[in-house]
Amino acid sequence: MSAVVDPNGPHLVNIASNPVPEGARVGYFKTSDKVQLRYAIWPKSAGAHRGTICLVQGRTEFIEKYFETIADFRRRGFAVATFDWRGQGGSDRLIANRKLGHVERFEDYWTDLQSFHSQILLPDCPPPYYLVGHSMGGLASLYAGVNDRMMFDRIFLSAPMVALDNQPLSMAGMARVAETLSFLGLGHMPIGRKADKPASEATFPNNPLTGDIVRYVRMVDIVKADPSLEIGAPTIRWIASAMGAMAGAARDEFPAQVRIPVLMLAAARDGVVSSAATEQLGLRMRTGRHLVIAGARHELFMEMDVIRGQVFAAFDAFVTDQSA
């Protein structure tokens, strides 16, 4: 079966280098605070029934970026359900400048996930449910493990955004500065570096995301096919929200509050988030542990085959083999 797409509703970008996996159902749902989010679900494609993977993305990402990974999960016997966070991808943008990454509160991502769970996962997807989160989605997933231990059986994280390296202040200090600027009316202003450039074939050398040029160019091609999916720099309000959430994850009491089994994978060559912070958190968690993937950059699911093989070996040991 081909993707089910309402001609008057949402669609998935379908290009030769990144075709839509067969069997997709695509739609919109509205969160409890009335934000419209784009979602897609797929049935398993092979193997014994193992439940559903709920896949949540990092900042700037969108459903199409994960087609290859979705196929990998489906071949293992999992249905897959995913959505675009508010403010990015094919979901509602929150401010006038659609190209900026924005959220009012980091807790709003919990509202997105909770609404998706109740409206899409529970009625439409087979249990049990496993949460897989990357980067910003990894941090949101950790808070899901704090907020409700019954929603998911296990949480598997790729390079979770629990802290950033090389900042002038601590995460709490950065949050306070950004909160002050937001209070002064600057919350919708972008914050970024002059060196930051939109991804293109020319930006592949020394990029912080992946060492695999084919997967990197594929990400570029998706945005070329539909530029509306792209966002760039975050706003000061997003920085305040995210830094505050990372500061919360650094609190002494946080590791014990995560009450679901968790496996966190850190990338040894991560230039986006702090792998050291992931290691420290993993050592302090009662229900979690961590692994460091040698040679890997930030986008573990978009990395070279030898690295992706290690990622999925860890996933199989932690989720697939436990779901049999």
C-alpha atoms as a printed R data frame, in Angstrom:
    type eleno elety resid chain resno      x       y      z
1   ATOM     1    CA   MET     A     1  0.000   0.000  0.000
2   ATOM     2    CA   SER     A     2  1.256   3.484 -0.823
3   ATOM     3    CA   ALA     A     3  1.186   6.424  1.571
4   ATOM     4    CA   VAL     A     4 -2.321   7.526  2.494
5   ATOM     5    CA   VAL     A     5 -2.376  11.263  1.817
6   ATOM     6    CA   ASP     A     6 -5.453  13.474  1.977
7   ATOM     7    CA   PRO     A     7 -5.096  15.887 -0.989
8   ATOM     8    CA   ASN     A     8 -6.382  18.633  1.297
9   ATOM     9    CA   GLY     A     9 -4.264  17.552  4.240
10  ATOM    10    CA   PRO     A    10 -0.614  16.963  5.087
11  ATOM    11    CA   HIS     A    11  1.825  15.182  2.835
12  ATOM    12    CA   LEU     A    12  5.246  13.556  3.062
13  ATOM    13    CA   VAL     A    13  8.015  14.653  0.721
14  ATOM    14    CA   ASN     A    14  8.781  11.795 -1.679
15  ATOM    15    CA   ILE     A    15 12.059  11.999 -3.655
16  ATOM    16    CA   ALA     A    16 14.117   9.366 -5.461
17  ATOM    17    CA   SER     A    17 16.893   9.347 -2.861
18  ATOM    18    CA   ASN     A    18 14.421   9.192  0.026
19  ATOM    19    CA   PRO     A    19 11.143   7.496 -0.968
20  ATOM    20    CA   VAL     A    20  8.221   7.352  1.459
21  ATOM    21    CA   PRO     A    21  8.123   3.868  3.031
22  ATOM    22    CA   GLU     A    22  5.046   1.951  1.898
23  ATOM    23    CA   GLY     A    23  2.042   1.694  4.174
24  ATOM    24    CA   ALA     A    24  2.139   5.197  5.669
25  ATOM    25    CA   ARG     A    25 -0.870   6.934  7.145
26  ATOM    26    CA   VAL     A    26 -0.349  10.697  7.351
27  ATOM    27    CA   GLY     A    27 -2.468  13.232  9.178
28  ATOM    28    CA   TYR     A    28 -2.785  16.110 11.582
29  ATOM    29    CA   PHE     A    29 -3.819  16.074 15.212
30  ATOM    30    CA   LYS     A    30 -4.332  18.916 17.653
31  ATOM    31    CA   THR     A    31 -2.634  19.046 21.005
32  ATOM    32    CA   SER     A    32 -4.506  19.773 24.229
33  ATOM    33    CA   ASP     A    33 -3.563  23.461 23.791
34  ATOM    34    CA   LYS     A    34 -4.798  23.541 20.160
35  ATOM    35    CA   VAL     A    35 -1.509  23.399 18.219
36  ATOM    36    CA   GLN     A    36 -1.782  21.413 14.962
37  ATOM    37    CA   LEU     A    37  0.965  18.812 14.486
38  ATOM    38    CA   ARG     A    38  1.740  16.614 11.492
39  ATOM    39    CA   TYR     A    39  2.130  12.904 12.172
40  ATOM    40    CA   ALA     A    40  2.700   9.626 10.323
41  ATOM    41    CA   ILE     A    41  2.314   5.985 11.320
42  ATOM    42    CA   TRP     A    42  3.431   2.744  9.683
43  ATOM    43    CA   PRO     A    43  2.618  -0.902 10.410
44  ATOM    44    CA   LYS     A    44  5.408  -3.411 10.889
45  ATOM    45    CA   SER     A    45  6.777  -4.824  7.632
46  ATOM    46    CA   ALA     A    46  8.298  -8.122  8.775
47  ATOM    47    CA   GLY     A    47  8.828 -10.425 11.710
48  ATOM    48    CA   ALA     A    48  6.780 -11.160 14.786
49  ATOM    49    CA   HIS     A    49  4.690  -8.383 16.307
50  ATOM    50    CA   ARG     A    50  6.780  -6.438 18.824
51  ATOM    51    CA   GLY     A    51  4.765  -3.292 19.515
52  ATOM    52    CA   THR     A    52  5.244   0.302 18.402
53  ATOM    53    CA   ILE     A    53  8.234   2.633 18.281
54  ATOM    54    CA   CYS     A    54  7.302   6.238 19.070
55  ATOM    55    CA   LEU     A    55 10.073   8.228 17.372
56  ATOM    56    CA   VAL     A    56 10.695  11.833 18.450
57  ATOM    57    CA   GLN     A    57 13.146  14.107 16.670
58  ATOM    58    CA   GLY     A    58 15.752  16.701 17.475
59  ATOM    59    CA   ARG     A    59 15.532  20.444 16.931
60  ATOM    60    CA   THR     A    60 15.142  21.423 13.240
61  ATOM    61    CA   GLU     A    61 14.201  17.876 12.176
62  ATOM    62    CA   PHE     A    62 11.139  16.449 10.387
63  ATOM    63    CA   ILE     A    63  9.519  13.098  9.671
64  ATOM    64    CA   GLU     A    64 11.121  12.622  6.231
65  ATOM    65    CA   LYS     A    65 14.628  12.628  7.660
66  ATOM    66    CA   TYR     A    66 13.948   9.301  9.385
67  ATOM    67    CA   PHE     A    67 12.507   7.216  6.532
68  ATOM    68    CA   GLU     A    68 15.527   4.878  6.457
69  ATOM    69    CA   THR     A    69 15.467   4.441 10.230
70  ATOM    70    CA   ILE     A    70 11.702   3.881 10.205
71  ATOM    71    CA   ALA     A    71 12.237   1.044  7.702
72  ATOM    72    CA   ASP     A    72 14.902  -0.448  9.999
73  ATOM    73    CA   PHE     A    73 12.471  -0.512 12.922
74  ATOM    74    CA   ARG     A    74  9.651  -1.981 10.809
75  ATOM    75    CA   ARG     A    75 11.842  -4.843  9.598
76  ATOM    76    CA   ARG     A    76 12.343  -5.776 13.244
77  ATOM    77    CA   GLY     A    77  8.612  -6.239 13.752
78  ATOM    78    CA   PHE     A    78  7.743  -2.793 15.110
79  ATOM    79    CA   ALA     A    79  5.056  -0.424 13.963
80  ATOM    80    CA   VAL     A    80  6.371   3.157 13.932
81  ATOM    81    CA   ALA     A    81  4.591   6.357 14.944
82  ATOM    82    CA   THR     A    82  6.200   9.778 14.690
83  ATOM    83    CA   PHE     A    83  5.309  13.457 14.489
84  ATOM    84    CA   ASP     A    84  6.848  16.870 13.968
85  ATOM    85    CA   TRP     A    85  7.230  18.914 17.150
86  ATOM    86    CA   ARG     A    86  5.429  22.236 17.334
87  ATOM    87    CA   GLY     A    87  7.391  24.975 15.599
88  ATOM    88    CA   GLN     A    88  9.124  22.756 13.050
89  ATOM    89    CA   GLY     A    89  8.674  20.361 10.139
90  ATOM    90    CA   GLY     A    90  5.114  20.213  8.857
91  ATOM    91    CA   SER     A    91  3.553  21.289 12.160
92  ATOM    92    CA   ASP     A    92  2.249  24.712 13.163
93  ATOM    93    CA   ARG     A    93  4.915  27.398 13.389
94  ATOM    94    CA   LEU     A    94  4.540  29.544 16.478
95  ATOM    95    CA   ILE     A    95  5.820  32.983 15.461
96  ATOM    96    CA   ALA     A    96  5.681  35.163 12.358
97  ATOM    97    CA   ASN     A    97  9.196  34.240 11.185
98  ATOM    98    CA   ARG     A    98  8.667  30.608 10.151
99  ATOM    99    CA   LYS     A    99 12.400  30.023  9.696
100 ATOM   100    CA   LEU     A   100 13.230  30.432 13.390
101 ATOM   101    CA   GLY     A   101 13.064  27.592 15.896
102 ATOM   102    CA   HIS     A   102 10.768  28.656 18.714
103 ATOM   103    CA   VAL     A   103  8.914  27.314 21.720
104 ATOM   104    CA   GLU     A   104  7.482  29.197 24.679
105 ATOM   105    CA   ARG     A   105  8.227  26.558 27.315
106 ATOM   106    CA   PHE     A   106 10.107  23.276 27.116
107 ATOM   107    CA   GLU     A   107  7.092  21.714 28.866
108 ATOM   108    CA   ASP     A   108  5.159  22.356 25.639
109 ATOM   109    CA   TYR     A   109  7.019  19.424 24.088
110 ATOM   110    CA   TRP     A   110  5.578  17.238 26.848
111 ATOM   111    CA   THR     A   111  2.134  18.509 25.830
112 ATOM   112    CA   ASP     A   112  2.909  17.437 22.236
113 ATOM   113    CA   LEU     A   113  4.039  13.962 23.287
114 ATOM   114    CA   GLN     A   114  1.216  13.431 25.757
115 ATOM   115    CA   SER     A   115 -1.380  14.472 23.163
116 ATOM   116    CA   PHE     A   116  0.190  12.197 20.539
117 ATOM   117    CA   HIS     A   117  0.153   9.283 22.979
118 ATOM   118    CA   SER     A   118 -3.521   9.697 23.849
119 ATOM   119    CA   GLN     A   119 -4.850  10.606 20.389
120 ATOM   120    CA   ILE     A   120 -2.732   8.491 18.037
121 ATOM   121    CA   LEU     A   121 -0.662   5.849 19.832
122 ATOM   122    CA   LEU     A   122 -3.296   4.383 22.138
123 ATOM   123    CA   PRO     A   123 -6.197   4.148 19.644
124 ATOM   124    CA   ASP     A   124 -4.260   3.406 16.438
125 ATOM   125    CA   CYS     A   125 -0.983   1.602 17.264
126 ATOM   126    CA   PRO     A   126 -0.332  -1.838 18.790
127 ATOM   127    CA   PRO     A   127  1.245  -2.017 22.266
128 ATOM   128    CA   PRO     A   128  3.695  -2.201 23.932
129 ATOM   129    CA   TYR     A   129  5.125   1.261 23.282
130 ATOM   130    CA   TYR     A   130  8.814   2.168 23.162
131 ATOM   131    CA   LEU     A   131 10.045   5.760 23.031
132 ATOM   132    CA   VAL     A   132 13.061   6.540 20.812
133 ATOM   133    CA   GLY     A   133 14.363  10.097 20.996
134 ATOM   134    CA   HIS     A   134 17.218  11.989 19.375
135 ATOM   135    CA   SER     A   135 18.981  15.103 20.735
136 ATOM   136    CA   MET     A   136 16.305  17.597 21.844
137 ATOM   137    CA   GLY     A   137 13.793  14.768 21.571
138 ATOM   138    CA   GLY     A   138 16.045  12.794 23.895
139 ATOM   139    CA   LEU     A   139 15.776  15.453 26.585
140 ATOM   140    CA   ALA     A   140 11.999  15.582 26.121
141 ATOM   141    CA   SER     A   141 11.967  11.785 26.409
142 ATOM   142    CA   LEU     A   142 13.807  11.881 29.731
143 ATOM   143    CA   TYR     A   143 11.199  14.268 31.096
144 ATOM   144    CA   ALA     A   144  8.507  11.868 29.834
145 ATOM   145    CA   GLY     A   145 10.187   9.211 31.964
146 ATOM   146    CA   VAL     A   146  9.849  11.539 34.937
147 ATOM   147    CA   ASN     A   147  6.275  12.662 34.253
148 ATOM   148    CA   ASP     A   148  4.615   9.301 33.529
149 ATOM   149    CA   ARG     A   149  6.217   5.895 34.019
150 ATOM   150    CA   MET     A   150  3.258   4.073 32.422
151 ATOM   151    CA   MET     A   151  3.293   5.617 28.927
152 ATOM   152    CA   PHE     A   152  6.297   3.691 27.580
153 ATOM   153    CA   ASP     A   153  7.953   0.395 28.472
154 ATOM   154    CA   ARG     A   154 11.482   1.539 27.611
155 ATOM   155    CA   ILE     A   155 13.278   4.650 26.370
156 ATOM   156    CA   PHE     A   156 16.164   4.527 23.873
157 ATOM   157    CA   LEU     A   157 18.062   7.770 23.290
158 ATOM   158    CA   SER     A   158 20.461   8.933 20.599
159 ATOM   159    CA   ALA     A   159 22.835  11.735 21.652
160 ATOM   160    CA   PRO     A   160 20.350  13.267 24.124
161 ATOM   161    CA   MET     A   161 20.597  17.024 24.627
162 ATOM   162    CA   VAL     A   162 21.278  17.009 28.373
163 ATOM   163    CA   ALA     A   163 23.935  19.754 28.229
164 ATOM   164    CA   LEU     A   164 25.986  21.822 25.778
165 ATOM   165    CA   ASP     A   165 29.764  22.172 25.933
166 ATOM   166    CA   ASN     A   166 31.800  25.376 25.569
167 ATOM   167    CA   GLN     A   167 29.162  27.742 26.914
168 ATOM   168    CA   PRO     A   168 30.171  30.943 28.726
169 ATOM   169    CA   LEU     A   169 27.949  30.047 31.708
170 ATOM   170    CA   SER     A   170 26.354  26.949 33.190
171 ATOM   171    CA   MET     A   171 23.064  25.758 31.709
172 ATOM   172    CA   ALA     A   172 21.250  27.446 34.611
173 ATOM   173    CA   GLY     A   173 23.206  30.658 34.075
174 ATOM   174    CA   MET     A   174 22.482  30.670 30.353
175 ATOM   175    CA   ALA     A   175 18.788  30.088 31.091
176 ATOM   176    CA   ARG     A   176 18.698  33.075 33.456
177 ATOM   177    CA   VAL     A   177 20.291  35.377 30.875
178 ATOM   178    CA   ALA     A   178 17.921  34.230 28.129
179 ATOM   179    CA   GLU     A   179 14.908  34.523 30.464
180 ATOM   180    CA   THR     A   180 15.910  38.103 31.240
181 ATOM   181    CA   LEU     A   181 16.223  38.965 27.544
182 ATOM   182    CA   SER     A   182 12.831  37.363 26.910
183 ATOM   183    CA   PHE     A   183 11.302  39.407 29.737
184 ATOM   184    CA   LEU     A   184 12.667  42.528 28.045
185 ATOM   185    CA   GLY     A   185 10.726  41.640 24.889
186 ATOM   186    CA   LEU     A   186 13.533  40.013 22.887
187 ATOM   187    CA   GLY     A   187 12.243  36.442 23.044
188 ATOM   188    CA   HIS     A   188 11.468  36.200 19.309
189 ATOM   189    CA   MET     A   189 14.922  37.337 18.225
190 ATOM   190    CA   PRO     A   190 17.257  34.719 16.719
191 ATOM   191    CA   ILE     A   191 20.499  33.710 18.345
192 ATOM   192    CA   GLY     A   192 23.218  31.987 16.372
193 ATOM   193    CA   ARG     A   193 26.774  32.156 15.136
194 ATOM   194    CA   LYS     A   194 28.065  33.963 12.043
195 ATOM   195    CA   ALA     A   195 29.770  30.723 11.026
196 ATOM   196    CA   ASP     A   196 26.444  28.846 10.878
197 ATOM   197    CA   LYS     A   197 25.298  28.189  7.310
198 ATOM   198    CA   PRO     A   198 22.375  26.246  5.818
199 ATOM   199    CA   ALA     A   199 23.345  22.664  5.046
200 ATOM   200    CA   SER     A   200 24.452  22.000  1.479
201 ATOM   201    CA   GLU     A   201 26.820  19.694 -0.342
202 ATOM   202    CA   ALA     A   202 29.535  22.304  0.250
203 ATOM   203    CA   THR     A   203 29.104  22.202  4.042
204 ATOM   204    CA   PHE     A   204 29.708  18.430  4.361
205 ATOM   205    CA   PRO     A   205 33.472  18.619  5.168
206 ATOM   206    CA   ASN     A   206 33.950  18.943  8.930
207 ATOM   207    CA   ASN     A   207 30.202  19.070  9.586
208 ATOM   208    CA   PRO     A   208 29.250  18.053 13.158
209 ATOM   209    CA   LEU     A   209 26.343  15.782 12.203
210 ATOM   210    CA   THR     A   210 27.573  12.758 10.238
211 ATOM   211    CA   GLY     A   211 30.550  11.294  8.423
212 ATOM   212    CA   ASP     A   212 28.296   9.741  5.764
213 ATOM   213    CA   ILE     A   213 28.083  11.999  2.721
214 ATOM   214    CA   VAL     A   214 25.195  10.105  1.099
215 ATOM   215    CA   ARG     A   215 22.961  10.502  4.147
216 ATOM   216    CA   TYR     A   216 24.076  14.115  4.604
217 ATOM   217    CA   VAL     A   217 23.223  15.044  1.008
218 ATOM   218    CA   ARG     A   218 19.918  13.207  1.340
219 ATOM   219    CA   MET     A   219 18.989  15.549  4.212
220 ATOM   220    CA   VAL     A   220 19.879  18.497  1.975
221 ATOM   221    CA   ASP     A   221 17.801  17.113 -0.917
222 ATOM   222    CA   ILE     A   222 14.673  16.792  1.235
223 ATOM   223    CA   VAL     A   223 14.788  20.486  2.149
224 ATOM   224    CA   LYS     A   224 15.474  21.432 -1.466
225 ATOM   225    CA   ALA     A   225 12.331  19.529 -2.437
226 ATOM   226    CA   ASP     A   226 10.264  21.284  0.246
227 ATOM   227    CA   PRO     A   227 11.939  24.372  1.744
228 ATOM   228    CA   SER     A   228  8.975  24.880  4.092
229 ATOM   229    CA   LEU     A   229 10.295  22.057  6.277
230 ATOM   230    CA   GLU     A   230 13.443  23.981  7.180
231 ATOM   231    CA   ILE     A   231 14.099  26.047 10.286
232 ATOM   232    CA   GLY     A   232 17.328  27.791 11.168
233 ATOM   233    CA   ALA     A   233 18.529  29.568 14.281
234 ATOM   234    CA   PRO     A   234 16.631  29.228 17.554
235 ATOM   235    CA   THR     A   235 15.024  32.190 19.241
236 ATOM   236    CA   ILE     A   236 16.138  33.583 22.587
237 ATOM   237    CA   ARG     A   237 12.889  32.198 24.056
238 ATOM   238    CA   TRP     A   238 13.787  28.713 22.782
239 ATOM   239    CA   ILE     A   239 17.244  29.063 24.332
240 ATOM   240    CA   ALA     A   240 15.698  30.055 27.672
241 ATOM   241    CA   SER     A   241 13.351  27.082 27.582
242 ATOM   242    CA   ALA     A   242 15.938  24.515 26.505
243 ATOM   243    CA   MET     A   243 18.685  25.730 28.840
244 ATOM   244    CA   GLY     A   244 16.235  25.649 31.722
245 ATOM   245    CA   ALA     A   245 15.300  22.055 30.892
246 ATOM   246    CA   MET     A   246 18.962  21.028 30.653
247 ATOM   247    CA   ALA     A   247 19.643  22.718 33.990
248 ATOM   248    CA   GLY     A   248 16.781  20.692 35.443
249 ATOM   249    CA   ALA     A   249 18.329  17.467 34.165
250 ATOM   250    CA   ALA     A   250 21.574  18.384 35.964
251 ATOM   251    CA   ARG     A   251 19.875  18.597 39.362
252 ATOM   252    CA   ASP     A   252 20.981  16.007 41.903
253 ATOM   253    CA   GLU     A   253 17.487  14.574 42.258
254 ATOM   254    CA   PHE     A   254 16.745  14.228 38.518
255 ATOM   255    CA   PRO     A   255 18.347  10.798 37.793
256 ATOM   256    CA   ALA     A   256 16.258   9.067 40.454
257 ATOM   257    CA   GLN     A   257 13.085  10.674 39.105
258 ATOM   258    CA   VAL     A   258 13.400   8.858 35.754
259 ATOM   259    CA   ARG     A   259 11.389   5.712 36.460
260 ATOM   260    CA   ILE     A   260 11.510   3.870 33.123
261 ATOM   261    CA   PRO     A   261 14.415   1.701 31.854
262 ATOM   262    CA   VAL     A   262 16.597   3.966 29.687
263 ATOM   263    CA   LEU     A   263 19.573   3.392 27.410
264 ATOM   264    CA   MET     A   264 21.408   6.526 26.243
265 ATOM   265    CA   LEU     A   265 23.914   6.424 23.379
266 ATOM   266    CA   ALA     A   266 26.514   9.180 23.279
267 ATOM   267    CA   ALA     A   267 28.595  10.039 20.208
268 ATOM   268    CA   ALA     A   268 32.330  10.140 20.960
269 ATOM   269    CA   ARG     A   269 32.886  12.962 18.427
270 ATOM   270    CA   ASP     A   270 29.728  14.927 19.222
271 ATOM   271    CA   GLY     A   271 30.165  18.623 18.495
272 ATOM   272    CA   VAL     A   272 26.529  19.542 19.157
273 ATOM   273    CA   VAL     A   273 25.657  18.225 22.628
274 ATOM   274    CA   SER     A   274 27.821  17.192 25.575
275 ATOM   275    CA   SER     A   275 28.671  13.489 25.550
276 ATOM   276    CA   ALA     A   276 30.415  13.895 28.913
277 ATOM   277    CA   ALA     A   277 27.154  15.098 30.454
278 ATOM   278    CA   THR     A   278 25.346  12.060 29.025
279 ATOM   279    CA   GLU     A   279 27.957   9.778 30.581
280 ATOM   280    CA   GLN     A   280 27.652  11.500 33.946
281 ATOM   281    CA   LEU     A   281 23.865  11.245 33.881
282 ATOM   282    CA   GLY     A   282 24.024   7.576 32.896
283 ATOM   283    CA   LEU     A   283 26.266   6.796 35.859
284 ATOM   284    CA   ARG     A   284 23.782   8.452 38.236
285 ATOM   285    CA   MET     A   285 20.561   6.886 36.946
286 ATOM   286    CA   ARG     A   286 18.912   4.026 38.802
287 ATOM   287    CA   THR     A   287 16.936   2.774 35.822
288 ATOM   288    CA   GLY     A   288 19.334   3.785 33.054
289 ATOM   289    CA   ARG     A   289 22.723   3.241 31.548
290 ATOM   290    CA   HIS     A   290 24.764   4.642 28.708
291 ATOM   291    CA   LEU     A   291 27.126   3.638 25.915
292 ATOM   292    CA   VAL     A   292 29.605   5.776 23.969
293 ATOM   293    CA   ILE     A   293 29.851   5.030 20.237
294 ATOM   294    CA   ALA     A   294 33.456   5.472 19.104
295 ATOM   295    CA   GLY     A   295 34.068   7.659 16.064
296 ATOM   296    CA   ALA     A   296 30.455   8.803 15.867
297 ATOM   297    CA   ARG     A   297 29.209  12.334 15.293
298 ATOM   298    CA   HIS     A   298 25.932  13.724 16.590
299 ATOM   299    CA   GLU     A   299 23.406  12.195 14.157
300 ATOM   300    CA   LEU     A   300 23.801   8.550 15.157
301 ATOM   301    CA   PHE     A   301 20.919   7.314 12.987
302 ATOM   302    CA   MET     A   302 22.369   9.200  9.983
303 ATOM   303    CA   GLU     A   303 25.935   7.978 10.431
304 ATOM   304    CA   MET     A   304 28.013   5.530  8.389
305 ATOM   305    CA   ASP     A   305 26.879   1.905  8.243
306 ATOM   306    CA   VAL     A   306 29.559   0.706 10.660
307 ATOM   307    CA   ILE     A   307 28.305   3.164 13.288
308 ATOM   308    CA   ARG     A   308 24.613   2.594 12.589
309 ATOM   309    CA   GLY     A   309 25.310  -1.114 13.007
310 ATOM   310    CA   GLN     A   310 26.507  -0.478 16.544
311 ATOM   311    CA   VAL     A   311 23.494   1.741 17.259
312 ATOM   312    CA   PHE     A   312 21.049  -0.936 16.154
313 ATOM   313    CA   ALA     A   313 22.966  -3.666 17.966
314 ATOM   314    CA   ALA     A   314 22.449  -1.653 21.155
315 ATOM   315    CA   PHE     A   315 18.798  -1.077 20.263
316 ATOM   316    CA   ASP     A   316 18.238  -4.787 19.637
317 ATOM   317    CA   ALA     A   317 19.807  -5.783 22.942
318 ATOM   318    CA   PHE     A   318 17.796  -3.189 24.870
319 ATOM   319    CA   VAL     A   319 14.441  -3.212 23.041
320 ATOM   320    CA   THR     A   320 14.044  -5.831 20.302
321 ATOM   321    CA   ASP     A   321 15.231  -8.812 22.336
322 ATOM   322    CA   GLN     A   322 13.183  -7.684 25.344
323 ATOM   323    CA   SER     A   323  9.995  -7.406 23.277
324 ATOM   324    CA   ALA     A   324 10.010 -10.972 21.984
